[in-house]
JSON list of C-alpha atoms in Angstrom, two decimals:
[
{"chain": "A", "resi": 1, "resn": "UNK", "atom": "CA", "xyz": [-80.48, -16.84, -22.99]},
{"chain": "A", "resi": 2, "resn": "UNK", "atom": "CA", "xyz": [-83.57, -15.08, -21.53]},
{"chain": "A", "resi": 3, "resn": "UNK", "atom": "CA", "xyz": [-82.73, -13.33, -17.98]},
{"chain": "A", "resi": 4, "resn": "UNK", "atom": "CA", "xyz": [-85.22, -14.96, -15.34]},
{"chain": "A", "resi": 5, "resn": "UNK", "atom": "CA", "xyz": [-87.60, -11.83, -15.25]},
{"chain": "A", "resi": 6, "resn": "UNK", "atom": "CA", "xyz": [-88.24, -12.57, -19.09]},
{"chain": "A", "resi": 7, "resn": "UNK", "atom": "CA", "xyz": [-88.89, -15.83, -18.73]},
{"chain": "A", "resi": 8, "resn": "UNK", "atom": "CA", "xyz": [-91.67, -15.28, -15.41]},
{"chain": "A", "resi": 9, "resn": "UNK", "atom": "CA", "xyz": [-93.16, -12.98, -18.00]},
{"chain": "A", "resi": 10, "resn": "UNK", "atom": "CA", "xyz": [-93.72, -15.87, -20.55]},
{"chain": "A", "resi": 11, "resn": "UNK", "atom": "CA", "xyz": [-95.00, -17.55, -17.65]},
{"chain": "A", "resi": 12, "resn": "UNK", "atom": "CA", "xyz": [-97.94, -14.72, -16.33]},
{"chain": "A", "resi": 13, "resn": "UNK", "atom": "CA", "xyz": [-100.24, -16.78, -14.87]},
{"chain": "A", "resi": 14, "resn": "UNK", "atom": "CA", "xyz": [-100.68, -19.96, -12.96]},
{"chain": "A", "resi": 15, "resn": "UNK", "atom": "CA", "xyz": [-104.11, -21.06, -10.27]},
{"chain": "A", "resi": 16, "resn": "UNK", "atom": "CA", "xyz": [-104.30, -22.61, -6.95]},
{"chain": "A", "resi": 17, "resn": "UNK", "atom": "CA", "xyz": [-107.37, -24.35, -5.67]},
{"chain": "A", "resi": 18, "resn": "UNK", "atom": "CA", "xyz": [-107.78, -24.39, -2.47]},
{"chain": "A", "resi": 19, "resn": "UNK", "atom": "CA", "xyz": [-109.59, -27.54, -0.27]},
{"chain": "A", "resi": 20, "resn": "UNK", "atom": "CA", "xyz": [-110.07, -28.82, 3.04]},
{"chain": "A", "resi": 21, "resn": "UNK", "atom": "CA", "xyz": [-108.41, -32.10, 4.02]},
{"chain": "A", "resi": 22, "resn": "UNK", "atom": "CA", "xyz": [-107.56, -33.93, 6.93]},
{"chain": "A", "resi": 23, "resn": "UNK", "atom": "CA", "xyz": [-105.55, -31.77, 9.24]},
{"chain": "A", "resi": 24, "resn": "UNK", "atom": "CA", "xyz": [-104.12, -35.42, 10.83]},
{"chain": "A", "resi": 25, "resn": "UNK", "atom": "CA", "xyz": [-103.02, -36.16, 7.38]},
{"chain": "A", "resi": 26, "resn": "UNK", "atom": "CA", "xyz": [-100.63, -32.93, 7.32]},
{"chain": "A", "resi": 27, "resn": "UNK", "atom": "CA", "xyz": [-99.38, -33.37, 10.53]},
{"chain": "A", "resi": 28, "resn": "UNK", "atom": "CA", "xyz": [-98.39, -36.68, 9.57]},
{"chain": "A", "resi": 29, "resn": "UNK", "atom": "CA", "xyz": [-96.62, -36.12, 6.82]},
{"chain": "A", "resi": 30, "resn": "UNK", "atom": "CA", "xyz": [-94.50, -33.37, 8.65]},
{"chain": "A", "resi": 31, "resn": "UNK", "atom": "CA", "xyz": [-96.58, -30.23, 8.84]},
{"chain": "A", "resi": 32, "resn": "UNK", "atom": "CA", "xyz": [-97.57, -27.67, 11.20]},
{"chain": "A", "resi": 33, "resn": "UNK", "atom": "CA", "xyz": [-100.67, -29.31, 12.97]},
{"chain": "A", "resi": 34, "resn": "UNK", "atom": "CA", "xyz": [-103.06, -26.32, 12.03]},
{"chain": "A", "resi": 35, "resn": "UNK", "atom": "CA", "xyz": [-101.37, -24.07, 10.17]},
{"chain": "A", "resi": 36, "resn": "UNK", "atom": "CA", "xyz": [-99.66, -26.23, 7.00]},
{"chain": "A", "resi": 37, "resn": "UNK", "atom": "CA", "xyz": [-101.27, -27.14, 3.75]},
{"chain": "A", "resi": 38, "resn": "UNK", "atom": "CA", "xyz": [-100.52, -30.02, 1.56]},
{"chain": "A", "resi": 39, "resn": "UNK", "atom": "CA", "xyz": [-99.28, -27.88, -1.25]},
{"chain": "A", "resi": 40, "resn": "UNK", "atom": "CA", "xyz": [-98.17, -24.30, -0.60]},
{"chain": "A", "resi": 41, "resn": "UNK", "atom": "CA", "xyz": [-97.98, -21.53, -2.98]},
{"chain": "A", "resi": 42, "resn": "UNK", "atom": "CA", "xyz": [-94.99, -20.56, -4.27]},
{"chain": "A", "resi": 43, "resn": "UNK", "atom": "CA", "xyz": [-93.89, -17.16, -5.71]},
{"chain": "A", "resi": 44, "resn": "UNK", "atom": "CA", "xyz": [-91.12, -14.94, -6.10]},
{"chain": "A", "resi": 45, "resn": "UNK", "atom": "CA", "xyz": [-89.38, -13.05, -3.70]},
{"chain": "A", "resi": 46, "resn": "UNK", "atom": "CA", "xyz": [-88.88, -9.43, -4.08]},
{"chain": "A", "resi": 47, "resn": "UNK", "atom": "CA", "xyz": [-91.68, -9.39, -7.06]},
{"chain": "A", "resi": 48, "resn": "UNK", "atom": "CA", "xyz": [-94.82, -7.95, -6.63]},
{"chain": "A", "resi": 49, "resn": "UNK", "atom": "CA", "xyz": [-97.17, -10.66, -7.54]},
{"chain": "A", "resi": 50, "resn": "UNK", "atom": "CA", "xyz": [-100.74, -10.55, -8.48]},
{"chain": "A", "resi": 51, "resn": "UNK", "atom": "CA", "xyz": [-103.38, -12.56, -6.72]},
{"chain": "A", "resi": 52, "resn": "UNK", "atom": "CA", "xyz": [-107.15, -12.96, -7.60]},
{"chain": "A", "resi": 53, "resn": "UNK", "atom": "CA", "xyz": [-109.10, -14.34, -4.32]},
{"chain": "A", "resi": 54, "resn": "UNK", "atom": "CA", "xyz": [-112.38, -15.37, -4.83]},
{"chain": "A", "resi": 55, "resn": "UNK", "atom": "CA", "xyz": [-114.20, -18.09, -3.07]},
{"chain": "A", "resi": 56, "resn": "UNK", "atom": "CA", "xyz": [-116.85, -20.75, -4.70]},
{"chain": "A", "resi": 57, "resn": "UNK", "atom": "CA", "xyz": [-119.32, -21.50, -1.68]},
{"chain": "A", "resi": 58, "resn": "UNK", "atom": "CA", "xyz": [-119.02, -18.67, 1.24]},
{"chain": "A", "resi": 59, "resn": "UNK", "atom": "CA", "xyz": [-117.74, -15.63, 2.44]},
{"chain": "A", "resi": 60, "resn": "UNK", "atom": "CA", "xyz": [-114.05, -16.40, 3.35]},
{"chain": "A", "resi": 61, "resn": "UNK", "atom": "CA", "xyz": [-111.11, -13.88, 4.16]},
{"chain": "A", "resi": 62, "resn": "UNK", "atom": "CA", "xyz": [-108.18, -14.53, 2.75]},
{"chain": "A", "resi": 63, "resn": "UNK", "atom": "CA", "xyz": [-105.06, -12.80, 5.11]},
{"chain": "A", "resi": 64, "resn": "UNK", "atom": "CA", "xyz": [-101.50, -12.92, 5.47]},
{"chain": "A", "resi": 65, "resn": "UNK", "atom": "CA", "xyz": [-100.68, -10.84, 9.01]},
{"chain": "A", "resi": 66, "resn": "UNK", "atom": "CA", "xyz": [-97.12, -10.95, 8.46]},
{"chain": "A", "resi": 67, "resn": "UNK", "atom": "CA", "xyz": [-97.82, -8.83, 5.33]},
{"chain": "A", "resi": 68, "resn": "UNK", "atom": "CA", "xyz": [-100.73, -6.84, 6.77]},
{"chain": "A", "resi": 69, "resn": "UNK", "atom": "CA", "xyz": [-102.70, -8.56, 4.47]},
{"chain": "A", "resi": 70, "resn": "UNK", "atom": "CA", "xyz": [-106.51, -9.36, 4.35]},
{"chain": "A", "resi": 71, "resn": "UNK", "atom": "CA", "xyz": [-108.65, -9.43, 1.51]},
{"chain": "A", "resi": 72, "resn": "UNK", "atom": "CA", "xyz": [-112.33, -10.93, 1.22]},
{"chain": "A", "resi": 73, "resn": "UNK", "atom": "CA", "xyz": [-113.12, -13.93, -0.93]},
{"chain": "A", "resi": 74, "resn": "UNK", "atom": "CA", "xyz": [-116.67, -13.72, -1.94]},
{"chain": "A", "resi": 75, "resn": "UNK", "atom": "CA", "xyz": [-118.88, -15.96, -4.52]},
{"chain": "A", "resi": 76, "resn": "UNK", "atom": "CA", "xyz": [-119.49, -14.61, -7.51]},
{"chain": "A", "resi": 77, "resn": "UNK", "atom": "CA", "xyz": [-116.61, -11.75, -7.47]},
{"chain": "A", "resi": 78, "resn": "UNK", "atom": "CA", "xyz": [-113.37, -11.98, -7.60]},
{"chain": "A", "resi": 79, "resn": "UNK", "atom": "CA", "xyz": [-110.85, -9.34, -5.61]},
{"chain": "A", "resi": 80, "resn": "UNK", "atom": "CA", "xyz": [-107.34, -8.02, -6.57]},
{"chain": "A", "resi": 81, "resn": "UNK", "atom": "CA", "xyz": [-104.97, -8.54, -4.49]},
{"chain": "A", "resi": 82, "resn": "UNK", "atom": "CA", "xyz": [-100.94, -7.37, -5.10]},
{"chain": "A", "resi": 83, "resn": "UNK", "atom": "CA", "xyz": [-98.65, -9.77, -2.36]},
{"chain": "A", "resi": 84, "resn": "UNK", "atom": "CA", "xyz": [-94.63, -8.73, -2.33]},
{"chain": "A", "resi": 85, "resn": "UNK", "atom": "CA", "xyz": [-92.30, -10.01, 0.08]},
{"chain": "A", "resi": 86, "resn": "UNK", "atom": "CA", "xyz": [-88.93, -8.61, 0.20]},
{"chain": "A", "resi": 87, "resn": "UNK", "atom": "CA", "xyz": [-86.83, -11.42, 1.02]},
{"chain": "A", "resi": 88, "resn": "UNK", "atom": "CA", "xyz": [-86.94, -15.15, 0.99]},
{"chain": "A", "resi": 89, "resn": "UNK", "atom": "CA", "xyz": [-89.62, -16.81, 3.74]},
{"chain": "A", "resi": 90, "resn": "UNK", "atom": "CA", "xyz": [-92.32, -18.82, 4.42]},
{"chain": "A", "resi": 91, "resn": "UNK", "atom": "CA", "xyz": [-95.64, -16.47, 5.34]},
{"chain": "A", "resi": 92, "resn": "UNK", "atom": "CA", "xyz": [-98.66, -18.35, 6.95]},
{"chain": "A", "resi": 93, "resn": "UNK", "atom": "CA", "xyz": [-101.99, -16.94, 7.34]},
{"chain": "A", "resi": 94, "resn": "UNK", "atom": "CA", "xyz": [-105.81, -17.69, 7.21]},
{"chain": "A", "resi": 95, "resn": "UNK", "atom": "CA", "xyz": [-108.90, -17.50, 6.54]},
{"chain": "A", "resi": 96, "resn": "UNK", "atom": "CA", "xyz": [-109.94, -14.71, 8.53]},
{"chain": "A", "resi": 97, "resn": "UNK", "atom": "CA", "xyz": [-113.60, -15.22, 8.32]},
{"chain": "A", "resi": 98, "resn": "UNK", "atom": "CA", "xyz": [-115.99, -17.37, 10.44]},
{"chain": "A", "resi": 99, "resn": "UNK", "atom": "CA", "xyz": [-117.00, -19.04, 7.40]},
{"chain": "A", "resi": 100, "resn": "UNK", "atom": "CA", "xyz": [-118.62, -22.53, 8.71]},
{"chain": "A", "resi": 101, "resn": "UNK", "atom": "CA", "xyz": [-117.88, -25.57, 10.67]},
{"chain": "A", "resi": 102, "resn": "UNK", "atom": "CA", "xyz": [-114.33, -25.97, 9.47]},
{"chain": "A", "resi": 103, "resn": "UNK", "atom": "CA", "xyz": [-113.46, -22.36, 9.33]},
{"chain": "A", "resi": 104, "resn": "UNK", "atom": "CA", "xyz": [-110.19, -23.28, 11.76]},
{"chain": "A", "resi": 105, "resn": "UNK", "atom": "CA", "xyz": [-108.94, -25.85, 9.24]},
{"chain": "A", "resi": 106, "resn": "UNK", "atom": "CA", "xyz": [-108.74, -23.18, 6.62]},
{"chain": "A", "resi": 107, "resn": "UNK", "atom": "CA", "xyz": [-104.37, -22.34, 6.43]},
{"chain": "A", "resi": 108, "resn": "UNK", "atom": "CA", "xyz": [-102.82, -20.30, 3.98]},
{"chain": "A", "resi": 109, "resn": "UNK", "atom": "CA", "xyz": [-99.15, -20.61, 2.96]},
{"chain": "A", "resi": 110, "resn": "UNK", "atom": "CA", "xyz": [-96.85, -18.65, 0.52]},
{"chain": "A", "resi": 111, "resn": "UNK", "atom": "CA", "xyz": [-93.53, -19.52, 0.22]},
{"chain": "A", "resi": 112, "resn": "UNK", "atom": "CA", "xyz": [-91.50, -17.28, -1.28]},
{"chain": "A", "resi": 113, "resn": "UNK", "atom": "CA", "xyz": [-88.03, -17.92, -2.89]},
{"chain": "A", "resi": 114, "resn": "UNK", "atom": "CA", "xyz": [-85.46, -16.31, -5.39]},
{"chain": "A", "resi": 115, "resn": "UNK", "atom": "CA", "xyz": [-86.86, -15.29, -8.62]},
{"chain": "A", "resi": 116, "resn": "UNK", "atom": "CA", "xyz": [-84.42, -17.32, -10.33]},
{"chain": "A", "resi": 117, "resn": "UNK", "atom": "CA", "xyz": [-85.51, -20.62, -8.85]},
{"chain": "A", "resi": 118, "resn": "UNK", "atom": "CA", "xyz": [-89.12, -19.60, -9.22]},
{"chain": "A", "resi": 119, "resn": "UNK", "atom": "CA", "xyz": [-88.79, -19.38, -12.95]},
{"chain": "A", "resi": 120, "resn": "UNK", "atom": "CA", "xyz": [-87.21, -23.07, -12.49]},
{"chain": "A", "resi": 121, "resn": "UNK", "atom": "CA", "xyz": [-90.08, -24.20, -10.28]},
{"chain": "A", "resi": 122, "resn": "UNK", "atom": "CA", "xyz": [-92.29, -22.87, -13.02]},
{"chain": "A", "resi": 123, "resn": "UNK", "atom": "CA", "xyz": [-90.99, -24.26, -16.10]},
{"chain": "A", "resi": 124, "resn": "UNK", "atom": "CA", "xyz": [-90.64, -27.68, -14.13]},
{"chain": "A", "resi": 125, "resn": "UNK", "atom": "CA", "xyz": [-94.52, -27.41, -13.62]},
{"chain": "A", "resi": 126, "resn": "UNK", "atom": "CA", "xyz": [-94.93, -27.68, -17.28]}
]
């Protein structure tokens, strides 16, 4: 049986798109008026991750405080970014930018877990 760091290397890549929607529609359903998203990126904890940020219309800023974090997202190039989190949590962040009329509505959230039930969240995907 693989160990779960062999089988998140099987699994190397996977992409989020990112849109605006209703923020009432979030709170709604449960979220943080503001600050929640719909769908929120998962990774593992304690595993340096790799993100690629780039953005398809404007010059956004994609940041994570808790993780001094910030990294611009601009058309036509697309930025590096390694994330870790040591331990188990749910980071929120922003777009860090004034980037248009909606640039408020514009959350970021990572949730990060145990490895070994990221590999399951993974595989599950497929």
């Amino acid at each position: 049986t693989p160990s779960s760091r062999e089988s998140a290397e099987r699994i190397s890549c996977y992409t989020i798109d990112s849109y605006i929607e209703d923020q009432q529609e979030t709170f709604r359903k449960g979220g943080y008026r503001l600050l929640d998203v719909d769908n929120r990126m998962v990774a593992p904890a304690d595993v340096q991750i790799t993100a690629f940020v780039r953005s398809s219309d404007v010059l956004h800023s994609f940041a994570l405080p808790k993780l001094l974090i910030k990294v611009d997202a601009i058309p036509g190039r697309i930025n590096r970014l390694p994330i870790k989190a040591s331990q188990c949590s749910i980071i929120y962040g922003q777009c860090s930018e004034i980037c248009g009329v909606n640039h408020r509505f514009i959350p970021i959230v990572i949730e990060f877990i145990p490895e070994k039930y990221f590999v399951i969240w993974l595989e599950a995907l497929n």
